[in-house]
Coordinates of C-alpha atoms and ligand atoms in Angstrom, one line a residue:
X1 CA 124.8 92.8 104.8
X2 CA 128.1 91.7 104.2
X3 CA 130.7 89.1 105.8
X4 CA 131.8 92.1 107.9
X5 CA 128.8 91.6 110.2
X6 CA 129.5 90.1 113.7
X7 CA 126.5 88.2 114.2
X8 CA 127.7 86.2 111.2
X9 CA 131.4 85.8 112.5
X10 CA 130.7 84.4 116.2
X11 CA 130.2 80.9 114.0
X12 CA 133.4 79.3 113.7
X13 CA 133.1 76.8 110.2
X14 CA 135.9 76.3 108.4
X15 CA 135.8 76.8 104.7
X16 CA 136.6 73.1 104.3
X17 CA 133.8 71.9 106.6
X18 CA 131.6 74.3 104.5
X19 CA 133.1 73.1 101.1
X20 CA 132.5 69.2 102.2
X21 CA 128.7 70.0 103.0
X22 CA 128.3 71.6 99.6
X23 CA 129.8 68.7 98.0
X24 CA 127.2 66.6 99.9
X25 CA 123.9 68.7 99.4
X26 CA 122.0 68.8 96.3
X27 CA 120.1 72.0 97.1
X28 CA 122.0 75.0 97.6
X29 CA 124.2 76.0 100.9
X30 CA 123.9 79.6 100.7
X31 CA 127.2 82.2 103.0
X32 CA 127.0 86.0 104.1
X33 CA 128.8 86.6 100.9
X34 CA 126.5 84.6 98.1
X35 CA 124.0 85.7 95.8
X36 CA 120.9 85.7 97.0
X37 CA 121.6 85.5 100.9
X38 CA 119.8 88.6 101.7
X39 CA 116.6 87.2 100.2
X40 CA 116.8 84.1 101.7
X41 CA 117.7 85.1 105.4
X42 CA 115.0 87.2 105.0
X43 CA 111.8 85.9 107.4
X44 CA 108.1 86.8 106.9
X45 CA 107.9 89.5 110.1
X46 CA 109.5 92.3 109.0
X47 CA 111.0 92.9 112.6
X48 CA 112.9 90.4 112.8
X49 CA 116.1 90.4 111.4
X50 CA 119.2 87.6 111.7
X51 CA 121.9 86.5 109.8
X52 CA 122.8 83.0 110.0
X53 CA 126.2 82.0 109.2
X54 CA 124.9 79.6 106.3
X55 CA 121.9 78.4 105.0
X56 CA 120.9 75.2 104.0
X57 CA 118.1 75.1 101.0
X58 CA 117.2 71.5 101.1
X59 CA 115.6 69.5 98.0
X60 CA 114.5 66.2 99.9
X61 CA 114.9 63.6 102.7
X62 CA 118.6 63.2 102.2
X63 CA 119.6 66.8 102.4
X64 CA 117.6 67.5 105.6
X65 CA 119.7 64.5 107.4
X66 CA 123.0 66.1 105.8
X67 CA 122.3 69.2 107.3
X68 CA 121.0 68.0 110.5
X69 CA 124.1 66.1 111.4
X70 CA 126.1 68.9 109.8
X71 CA 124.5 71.6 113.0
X72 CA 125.0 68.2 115.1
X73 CA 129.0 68.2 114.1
X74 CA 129.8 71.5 114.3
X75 CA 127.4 72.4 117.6
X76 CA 125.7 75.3 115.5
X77 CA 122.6 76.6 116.4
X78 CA 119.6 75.3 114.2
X79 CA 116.8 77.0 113.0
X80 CA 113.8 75.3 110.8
X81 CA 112.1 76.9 108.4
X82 CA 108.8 75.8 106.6
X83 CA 106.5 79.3 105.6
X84 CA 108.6 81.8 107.8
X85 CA 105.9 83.1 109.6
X86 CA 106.6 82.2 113.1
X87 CA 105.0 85.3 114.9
X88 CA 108.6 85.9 116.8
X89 CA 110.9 84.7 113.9
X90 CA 112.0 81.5 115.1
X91 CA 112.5 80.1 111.9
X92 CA 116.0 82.3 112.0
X93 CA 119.0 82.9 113.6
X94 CA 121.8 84.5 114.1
X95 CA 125.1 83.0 113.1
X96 CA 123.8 79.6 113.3
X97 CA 122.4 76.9 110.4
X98 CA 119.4 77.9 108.7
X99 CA 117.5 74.5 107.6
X100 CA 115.6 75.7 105.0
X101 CA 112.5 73.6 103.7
X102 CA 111.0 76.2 101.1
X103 CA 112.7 74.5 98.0
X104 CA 110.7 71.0 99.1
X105 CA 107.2 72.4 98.0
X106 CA 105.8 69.1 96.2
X107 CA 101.7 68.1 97.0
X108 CA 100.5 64.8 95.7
X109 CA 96.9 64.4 95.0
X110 CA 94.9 61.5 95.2
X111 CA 91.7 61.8 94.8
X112 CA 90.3 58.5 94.8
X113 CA 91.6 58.1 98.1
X114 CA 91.1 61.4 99.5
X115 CA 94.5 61.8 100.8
X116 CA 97.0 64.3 99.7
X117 CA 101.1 64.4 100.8
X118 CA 102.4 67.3 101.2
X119 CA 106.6 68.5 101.9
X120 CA 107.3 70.2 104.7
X121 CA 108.1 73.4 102.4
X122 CA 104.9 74.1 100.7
X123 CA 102.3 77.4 101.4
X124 CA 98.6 77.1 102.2
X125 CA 97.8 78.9 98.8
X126 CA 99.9 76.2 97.3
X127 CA 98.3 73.2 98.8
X128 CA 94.7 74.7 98.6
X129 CA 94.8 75.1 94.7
X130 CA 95.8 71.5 94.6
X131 CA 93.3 70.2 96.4
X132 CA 90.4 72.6 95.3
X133 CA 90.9 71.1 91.7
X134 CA 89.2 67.9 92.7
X135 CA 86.6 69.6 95.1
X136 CA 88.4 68.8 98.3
X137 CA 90.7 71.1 100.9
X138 CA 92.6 70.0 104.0
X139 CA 91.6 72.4 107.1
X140 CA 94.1 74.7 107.1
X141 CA 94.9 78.8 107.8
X142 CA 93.3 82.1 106.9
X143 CA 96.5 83.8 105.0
X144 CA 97.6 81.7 101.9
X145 CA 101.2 83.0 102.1
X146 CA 101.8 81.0 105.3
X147 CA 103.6 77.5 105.8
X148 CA 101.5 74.3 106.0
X149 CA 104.9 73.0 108.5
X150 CA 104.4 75.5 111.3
X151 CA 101.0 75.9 111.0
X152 CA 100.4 72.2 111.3
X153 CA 102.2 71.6 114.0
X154 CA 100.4 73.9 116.2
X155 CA 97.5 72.3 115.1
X156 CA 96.3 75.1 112.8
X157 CA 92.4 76.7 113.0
X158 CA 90.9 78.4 109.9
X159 CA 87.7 78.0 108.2
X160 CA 86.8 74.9 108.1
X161 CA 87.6 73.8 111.3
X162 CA 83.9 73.9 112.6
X163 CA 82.7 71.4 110.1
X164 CA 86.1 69.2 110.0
X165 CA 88.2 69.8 112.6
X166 CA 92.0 71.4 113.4
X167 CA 94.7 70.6 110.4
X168 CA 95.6 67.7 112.8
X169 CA 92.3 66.0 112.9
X170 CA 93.3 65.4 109.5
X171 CA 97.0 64.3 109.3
X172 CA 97.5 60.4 108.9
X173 CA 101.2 60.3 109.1
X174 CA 104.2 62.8 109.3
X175 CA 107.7 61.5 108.4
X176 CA 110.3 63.3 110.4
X177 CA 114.4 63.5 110.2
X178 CA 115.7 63.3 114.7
X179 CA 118.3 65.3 116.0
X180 CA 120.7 62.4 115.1
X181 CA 119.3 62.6 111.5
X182 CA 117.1 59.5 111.7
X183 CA 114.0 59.1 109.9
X184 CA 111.6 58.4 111.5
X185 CA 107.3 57.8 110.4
X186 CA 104.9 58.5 112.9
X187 CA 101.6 57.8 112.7
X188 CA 98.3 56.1 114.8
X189 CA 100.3 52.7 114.0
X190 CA 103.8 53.7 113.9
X191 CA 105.5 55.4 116.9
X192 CA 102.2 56.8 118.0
X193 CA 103.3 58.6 120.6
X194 CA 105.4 60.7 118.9
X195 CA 102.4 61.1 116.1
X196 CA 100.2 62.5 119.4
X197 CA 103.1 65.0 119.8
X198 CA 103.8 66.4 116.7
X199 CA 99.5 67.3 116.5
X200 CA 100.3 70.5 118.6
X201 CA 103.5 69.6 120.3
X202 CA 105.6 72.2 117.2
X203 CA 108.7 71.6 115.6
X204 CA 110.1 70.5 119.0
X205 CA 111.2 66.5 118.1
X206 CA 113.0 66.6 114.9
X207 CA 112.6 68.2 111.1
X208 CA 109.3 67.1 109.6
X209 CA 109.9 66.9 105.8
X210 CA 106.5 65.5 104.8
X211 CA 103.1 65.1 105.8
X212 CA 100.0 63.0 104.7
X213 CA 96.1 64.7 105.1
X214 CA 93.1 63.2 104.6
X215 CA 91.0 65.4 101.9
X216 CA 87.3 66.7 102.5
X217 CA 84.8 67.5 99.9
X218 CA 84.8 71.2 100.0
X219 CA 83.2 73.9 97.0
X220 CA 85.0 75.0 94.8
X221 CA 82.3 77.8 95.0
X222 CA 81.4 78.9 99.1
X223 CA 79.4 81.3 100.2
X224 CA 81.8 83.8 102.0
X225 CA 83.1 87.2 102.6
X226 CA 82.5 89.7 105.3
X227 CA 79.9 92.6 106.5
X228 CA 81.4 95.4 108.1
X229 CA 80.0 98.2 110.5
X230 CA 81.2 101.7 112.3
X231 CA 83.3 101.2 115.4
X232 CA 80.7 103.3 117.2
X233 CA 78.0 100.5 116.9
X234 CA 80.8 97.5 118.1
X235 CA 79.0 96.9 121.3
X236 CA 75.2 96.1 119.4
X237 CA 76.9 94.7 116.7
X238 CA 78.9 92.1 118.9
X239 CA 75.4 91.2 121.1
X240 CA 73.9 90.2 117.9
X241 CA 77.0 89.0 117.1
X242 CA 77.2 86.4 119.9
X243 CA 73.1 85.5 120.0
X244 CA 73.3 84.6 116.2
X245 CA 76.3 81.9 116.7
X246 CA 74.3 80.6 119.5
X247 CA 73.1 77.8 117.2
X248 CA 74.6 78.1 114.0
X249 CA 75.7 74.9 112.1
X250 CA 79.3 74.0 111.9
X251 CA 79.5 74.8 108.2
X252 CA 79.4 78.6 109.2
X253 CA 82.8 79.9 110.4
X254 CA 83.1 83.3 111.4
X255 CA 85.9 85.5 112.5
X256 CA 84.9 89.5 113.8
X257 CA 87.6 91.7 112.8
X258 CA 88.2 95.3 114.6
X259 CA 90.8 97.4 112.5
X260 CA 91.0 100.8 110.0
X261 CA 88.8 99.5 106.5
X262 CA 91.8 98.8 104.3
X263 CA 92.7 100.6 100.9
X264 CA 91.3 98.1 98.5
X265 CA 89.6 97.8 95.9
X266 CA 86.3 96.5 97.2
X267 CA 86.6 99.3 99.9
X268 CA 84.9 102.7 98.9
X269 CA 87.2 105.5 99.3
X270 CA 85.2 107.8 101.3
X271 CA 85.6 104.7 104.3
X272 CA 89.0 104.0 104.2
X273 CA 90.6 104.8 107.7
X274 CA 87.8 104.4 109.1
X275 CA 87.4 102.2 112.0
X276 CA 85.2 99.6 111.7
X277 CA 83.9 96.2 112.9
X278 CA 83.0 93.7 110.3
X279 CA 81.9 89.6 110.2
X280 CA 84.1 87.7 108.2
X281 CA 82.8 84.5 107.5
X282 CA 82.7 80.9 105.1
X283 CA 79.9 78.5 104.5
X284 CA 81.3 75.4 104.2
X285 CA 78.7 74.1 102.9
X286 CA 75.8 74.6 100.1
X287 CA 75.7 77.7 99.1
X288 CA 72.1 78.7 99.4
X289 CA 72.0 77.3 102.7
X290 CA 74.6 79.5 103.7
X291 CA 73.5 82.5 102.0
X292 CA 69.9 81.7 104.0
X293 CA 71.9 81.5 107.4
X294 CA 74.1 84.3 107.0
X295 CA 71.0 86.7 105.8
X296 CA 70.4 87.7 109.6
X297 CA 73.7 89.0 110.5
X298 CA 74.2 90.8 107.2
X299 CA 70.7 92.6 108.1
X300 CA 71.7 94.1 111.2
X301 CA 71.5 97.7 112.0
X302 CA 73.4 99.5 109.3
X303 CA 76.3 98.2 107.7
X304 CA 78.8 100.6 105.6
X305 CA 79.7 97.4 103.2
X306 CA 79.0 94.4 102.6
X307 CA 81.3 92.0 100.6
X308 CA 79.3 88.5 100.9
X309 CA 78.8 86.5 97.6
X310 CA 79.4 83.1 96.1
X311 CA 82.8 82.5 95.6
X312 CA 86.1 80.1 94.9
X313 CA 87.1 78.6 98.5
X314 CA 90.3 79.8 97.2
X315 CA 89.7 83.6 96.9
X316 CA 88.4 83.4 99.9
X317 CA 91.8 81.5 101.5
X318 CA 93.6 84.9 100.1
X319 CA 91.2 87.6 101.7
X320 CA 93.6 88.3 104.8
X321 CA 96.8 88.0 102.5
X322 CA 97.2 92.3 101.8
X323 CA 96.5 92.9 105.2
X324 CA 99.4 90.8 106.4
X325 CA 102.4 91.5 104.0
X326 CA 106.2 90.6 104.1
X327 CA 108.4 92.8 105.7
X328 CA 105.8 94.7 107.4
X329 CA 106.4 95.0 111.8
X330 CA 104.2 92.3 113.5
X331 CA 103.6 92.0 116.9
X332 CA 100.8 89.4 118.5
X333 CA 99.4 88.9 121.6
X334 CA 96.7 86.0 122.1
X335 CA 94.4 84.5 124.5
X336 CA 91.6 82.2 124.4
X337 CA 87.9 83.1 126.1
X338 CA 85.6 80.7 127.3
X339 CA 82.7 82.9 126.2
X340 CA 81.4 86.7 124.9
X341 CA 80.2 88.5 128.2
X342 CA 79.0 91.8 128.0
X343 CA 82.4 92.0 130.1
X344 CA 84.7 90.7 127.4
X345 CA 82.4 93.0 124.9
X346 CA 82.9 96.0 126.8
X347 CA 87.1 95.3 126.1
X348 CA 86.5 94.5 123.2
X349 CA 84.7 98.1 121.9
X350 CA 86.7 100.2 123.9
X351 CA 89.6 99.2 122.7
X352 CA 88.6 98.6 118.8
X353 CA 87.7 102.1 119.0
X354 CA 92.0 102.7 119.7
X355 CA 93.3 101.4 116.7
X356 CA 95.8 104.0 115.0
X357 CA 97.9 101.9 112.7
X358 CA 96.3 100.8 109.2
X359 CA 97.8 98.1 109.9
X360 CA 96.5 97.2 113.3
X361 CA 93.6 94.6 113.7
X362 CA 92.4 92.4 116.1
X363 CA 91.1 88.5 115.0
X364 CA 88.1 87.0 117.3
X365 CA 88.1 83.5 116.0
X366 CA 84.9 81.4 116.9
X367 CA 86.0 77.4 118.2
X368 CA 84.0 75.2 118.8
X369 CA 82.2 72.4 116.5
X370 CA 84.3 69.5 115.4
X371 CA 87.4 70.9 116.9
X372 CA 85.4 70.6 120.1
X373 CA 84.3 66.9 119.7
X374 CA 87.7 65.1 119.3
X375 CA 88.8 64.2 123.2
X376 CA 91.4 67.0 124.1
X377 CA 94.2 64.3 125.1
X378 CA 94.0 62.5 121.7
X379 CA 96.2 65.2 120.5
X380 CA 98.8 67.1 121.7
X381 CA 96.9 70.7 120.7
X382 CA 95.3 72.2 123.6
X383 CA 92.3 74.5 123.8
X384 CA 89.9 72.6 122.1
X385 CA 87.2 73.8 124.6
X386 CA 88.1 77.4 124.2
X387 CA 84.8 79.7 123.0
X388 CA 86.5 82.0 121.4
X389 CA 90.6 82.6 120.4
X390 CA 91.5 86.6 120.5
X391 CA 94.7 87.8 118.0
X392 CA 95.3 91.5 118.8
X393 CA 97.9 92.2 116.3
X394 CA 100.0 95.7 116.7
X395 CA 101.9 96.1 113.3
X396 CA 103.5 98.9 111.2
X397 CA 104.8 99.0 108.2
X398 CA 108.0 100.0 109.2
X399 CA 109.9 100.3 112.8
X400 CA 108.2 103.7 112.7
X401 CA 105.8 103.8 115.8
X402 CA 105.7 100.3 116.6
X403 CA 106.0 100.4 119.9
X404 CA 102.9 102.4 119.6
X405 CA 101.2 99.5 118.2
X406 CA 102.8 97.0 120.6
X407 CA 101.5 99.1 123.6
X408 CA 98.1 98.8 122.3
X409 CA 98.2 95.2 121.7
X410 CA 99.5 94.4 124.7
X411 CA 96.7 96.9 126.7
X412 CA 94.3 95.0 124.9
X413 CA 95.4 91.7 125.9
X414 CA 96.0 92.9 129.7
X415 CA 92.4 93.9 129.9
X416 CA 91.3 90.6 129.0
X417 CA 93.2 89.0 131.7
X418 CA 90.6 87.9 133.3
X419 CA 88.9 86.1 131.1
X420 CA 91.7 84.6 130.0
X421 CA 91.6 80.9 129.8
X422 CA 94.5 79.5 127.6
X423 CA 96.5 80.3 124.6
X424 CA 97.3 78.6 121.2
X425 CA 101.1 78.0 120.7
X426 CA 101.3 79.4 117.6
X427 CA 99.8 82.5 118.1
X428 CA 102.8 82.9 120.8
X429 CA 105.7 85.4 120.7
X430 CA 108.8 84.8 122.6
X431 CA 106.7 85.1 125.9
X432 CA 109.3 82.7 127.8
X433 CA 108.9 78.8 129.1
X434 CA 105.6 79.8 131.7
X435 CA 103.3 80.5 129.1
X436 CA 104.6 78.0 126.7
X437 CA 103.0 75.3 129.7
X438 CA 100.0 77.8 129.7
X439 CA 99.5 76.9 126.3
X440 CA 99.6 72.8 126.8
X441 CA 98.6 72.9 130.4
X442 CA 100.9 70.8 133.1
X443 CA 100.1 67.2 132.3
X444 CA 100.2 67.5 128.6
X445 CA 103.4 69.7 129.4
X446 CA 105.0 66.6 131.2
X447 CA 104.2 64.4 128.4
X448 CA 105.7 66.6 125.5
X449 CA 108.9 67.1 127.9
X450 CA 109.5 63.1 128.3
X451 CA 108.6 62.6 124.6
X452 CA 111.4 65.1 123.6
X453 CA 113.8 64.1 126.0
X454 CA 113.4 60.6 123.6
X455 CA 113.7 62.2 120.3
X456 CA 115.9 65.1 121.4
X457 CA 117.3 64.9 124.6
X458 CA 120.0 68.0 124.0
X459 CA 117.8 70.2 122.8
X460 CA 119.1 70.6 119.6
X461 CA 115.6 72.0 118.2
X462 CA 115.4 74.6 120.7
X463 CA 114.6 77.8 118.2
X464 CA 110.4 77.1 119.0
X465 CA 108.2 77.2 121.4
X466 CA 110.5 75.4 123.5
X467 CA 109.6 72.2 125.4
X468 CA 112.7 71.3 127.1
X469 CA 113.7 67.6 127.9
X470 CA 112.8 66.1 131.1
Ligands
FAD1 C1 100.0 86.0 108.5 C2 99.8 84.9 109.4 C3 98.6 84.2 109.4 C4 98.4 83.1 110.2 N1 97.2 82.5 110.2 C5 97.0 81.3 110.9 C6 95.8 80.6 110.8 O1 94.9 80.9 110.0 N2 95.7 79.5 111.5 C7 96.7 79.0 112.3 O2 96.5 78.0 112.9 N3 97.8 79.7 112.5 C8 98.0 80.9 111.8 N4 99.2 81.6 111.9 C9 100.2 81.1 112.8 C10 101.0 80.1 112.1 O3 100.4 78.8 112.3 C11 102.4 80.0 112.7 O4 103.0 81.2 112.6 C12 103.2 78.9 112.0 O5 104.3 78.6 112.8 C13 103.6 79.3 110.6 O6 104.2 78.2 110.0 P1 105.4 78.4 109.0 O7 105.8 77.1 108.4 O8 105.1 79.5 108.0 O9 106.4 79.0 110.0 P2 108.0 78.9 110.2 O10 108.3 80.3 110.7 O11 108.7 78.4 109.1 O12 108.1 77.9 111.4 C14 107.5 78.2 112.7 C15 108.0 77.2 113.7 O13 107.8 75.9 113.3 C16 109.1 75.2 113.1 N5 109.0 74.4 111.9 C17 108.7 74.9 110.7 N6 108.7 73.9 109.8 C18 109.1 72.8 110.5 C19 109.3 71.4 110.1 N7 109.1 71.0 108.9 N8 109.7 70.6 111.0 C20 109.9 71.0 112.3 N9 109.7 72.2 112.7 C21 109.3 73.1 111.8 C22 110.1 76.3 113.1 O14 111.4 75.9 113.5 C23 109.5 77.4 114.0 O15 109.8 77.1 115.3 C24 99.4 82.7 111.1 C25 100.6 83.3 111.1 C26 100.8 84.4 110.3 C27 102.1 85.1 110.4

């Protein structure tokens, strides 16, 4: 990339302008034509690929308000960026202002007090290892390599959800910088309605630079890993699948998976490319007792592996990370199910059995449990009644028959239309504003619009899954 590229030119910023921020910002402010642009313009989806006109590589509080009213000033296009792995790349642009919140990756631990801050620029792997030194986690995401920003403000599902609820169950506070570079804390006791918002509502009302989590007692050691089984037996393997959930405690989190067995190292060779169905799941609780209640599923018909043992929560927190590398081509499409019919089975194997790319996979995340039990208007996350949350994921590791993959992932999804029953926001592409009020249903929808049009009544955080003011 060079400065010869016209998505970089259509932003008019003077040299002077650009030469004042610098003066004014301790982090880096990073041009087309400085070292280590193409890295940082860089986003995790391999697809996606912008070049904004500058990028701002904030350290704090202070730099985030800089840049903020420096997009404000100059009427640039924003984009904020926690992890980078907003499904569609929204955490880029072209030509505009890249806020980027990477460099803030500080997490304070206190133990006594079960409570753990965390800026807006730190990784799950990175917050996880923290907290797993004292024996306690936040409920956060399956990949490690993904930001605790974005992901939190979805409302973020992984696995120990069941047993303690969404990442947002678990945020006390969030401090946040508004569109005119305000800050602003929000919390049950301080602008409260904001503080419902920003529990599902995205990065739609201003830059959150840190947030505050309580901490649950959680291993080290769990009882976790996956069983896996030939395509050909996904029908039986699903029945028993859904009868043995029935009643399970909320420690046990499970996610199926449908995709080509992966070339690692705990794969045998002789079943790699194969396609298979396996059980992933996490005890989040005593290890014998999980052992004891995962012994039936692991027993069922014949499995071609199985990986379960004893292990560091945080190994476990990296099992999806070499299936979902940087820079490979992602495409998502998600839905939420109210239930496993032999209907939604019968989708489910005969599309499994389609799977081409190595890459390809499909996620069946089980809800339910203390996600369930918190009232779905005390946050601003919706779906919290949803059975089951499907992400079909068509990806390549190259633009090399991706639309392949996307044409599968979207067949998938189009034959689950009717059970369809809602959609978590953050498993979104760029799907346009109906399905973004899918995802919060109308009257939430109505709220989140007349909260932003308080905090951000031009739209100047309009690079998400955009609520517009109203
Ligand atoms: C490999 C992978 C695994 C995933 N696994 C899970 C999972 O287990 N559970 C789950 O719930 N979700 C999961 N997701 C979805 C994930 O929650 C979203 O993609 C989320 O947006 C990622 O957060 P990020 O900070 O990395 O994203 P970014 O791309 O940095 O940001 C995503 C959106 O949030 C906005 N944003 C980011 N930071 C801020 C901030 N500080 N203030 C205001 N707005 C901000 C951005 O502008 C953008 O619109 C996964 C995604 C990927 C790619």
């Amino acid at each position: 990339m060079g400065t010869g590229d016209t998505r970089v030119r259509s932003t008019a910023v003077g040299n002077t302008a650009v030469a004042a921020l610098r003066a004014s910002f301790e982090g880096e402010v990073i041009g087309p034509a400085d070292d280590g642009y193409e890295e940082h313009r860089r986003v995790w989806n391999g697809s996606i690929d912008r070049c904004p006109a500058l990028i701002a590589r904030c350290t704090g509080v202070d730099d985030v308000r800089t840049a903020v009213r420096f997009g404000r000033e100059h009427q640039l296009t924003v984009a904020v960026r926690g992890g980078g792995h907003s499904f569609p790349g929204l955490s880029t642009c072209d030509g505009g202002l890249l806020i980027d919140l990477r460099p803030m990756n500080g997490v304070r631990v206190d133990p006594d007090a079960r409570v753990v801050g965390v800026q807006a620029g730190v990784l799950l792997g990175e917050l996880d290892q923290r907290t797993q030194e004292h024996g306690l986690a936040v409920p956060a995401g399956i990949v490690s390599h993904t930001g605790v920003a974005g992901l939190t403000l979805g409302g973020g599902i992984g696995w120990i959800m069941r047993k303690y609820g969404l990442t947002v169950d678990s945020l006390e506070s969030a401090d946040l910088v508004t569109a005119d570079g305000e800050f602003v804390r929000a919390s049950e006791d301080e602008n409260a309605e904001l503080f419902w918002g920003l529990r599902g509502g995205g990065g739609n009302f201003g830059v959150v630079t840190d947030f505050r989590f309580r901490l649950h007692p959680l291993g080290p050691q769990v009882m976790a890993g996956a069983t896996f089984w030939s395509m050909d037996e996904a029908e039986r393997v699903l029945r028993a699948y859904r009868d043995w959930i029935a009643d399970c405690p909320d420690e046990l989190m499970t996610i199926v998976v449908q995709r080509l067995a992966p070339a690692l190292p705990v794969v045998p060779a002789e079943l790699v490319g194969r396609p298979v169905i396996a059980v992933v799941a996490c005890y989040a609780g005593n290890v014998d007792e999980g052992e004891e209640v995962l012994r039936p599923m692991r027993g069922f018909g014949s499995p071609v592996l199985d990986l379960f043992a004893p292990k560091p929560y945080v190994v476990h927190q990296q099992v999806f990370d070499p299936s979902f590398r940087h820079g490979c081509w992602y495409y998502v499409r998600s839905c939420d199910v109210a239930a496993l019919t032999d209907e939604v089975i019968d989708v489910v194997a005969e599309h499994g059995r389609q799977i081409t790319s190595p890459l390809s996979s499909i996620a069946l995340w089980q809800m339910g449990g203390a996600v369930a039990r918190v009232p779905d208007d005390a946050t601003a996350f919706s779906g919290r009644s949803a059975g089951f949350t499907f992400n079909i994921n068509g990806n390549t590791a190259t633009a090399d028959g991706f639309d392949d993959q996307r044409q599968w992932a979207r067949r998938y999804w189009t034959a689950l239309a009717p059970f369809h029953t809602g959609v978590y926001v953050n498993f979104l592409m760029e799907e346009g504003g109906t399905r973004v009020r899918q995802a919060y249903g109308d009257a939430k929808y109505r709220r989140l619009s007349a909260l932003k049009q308080e905090y951000d009544p031009s739209n100047s955080f309009r690079l998400n899954q955009n609520i517009p003011p109203g």
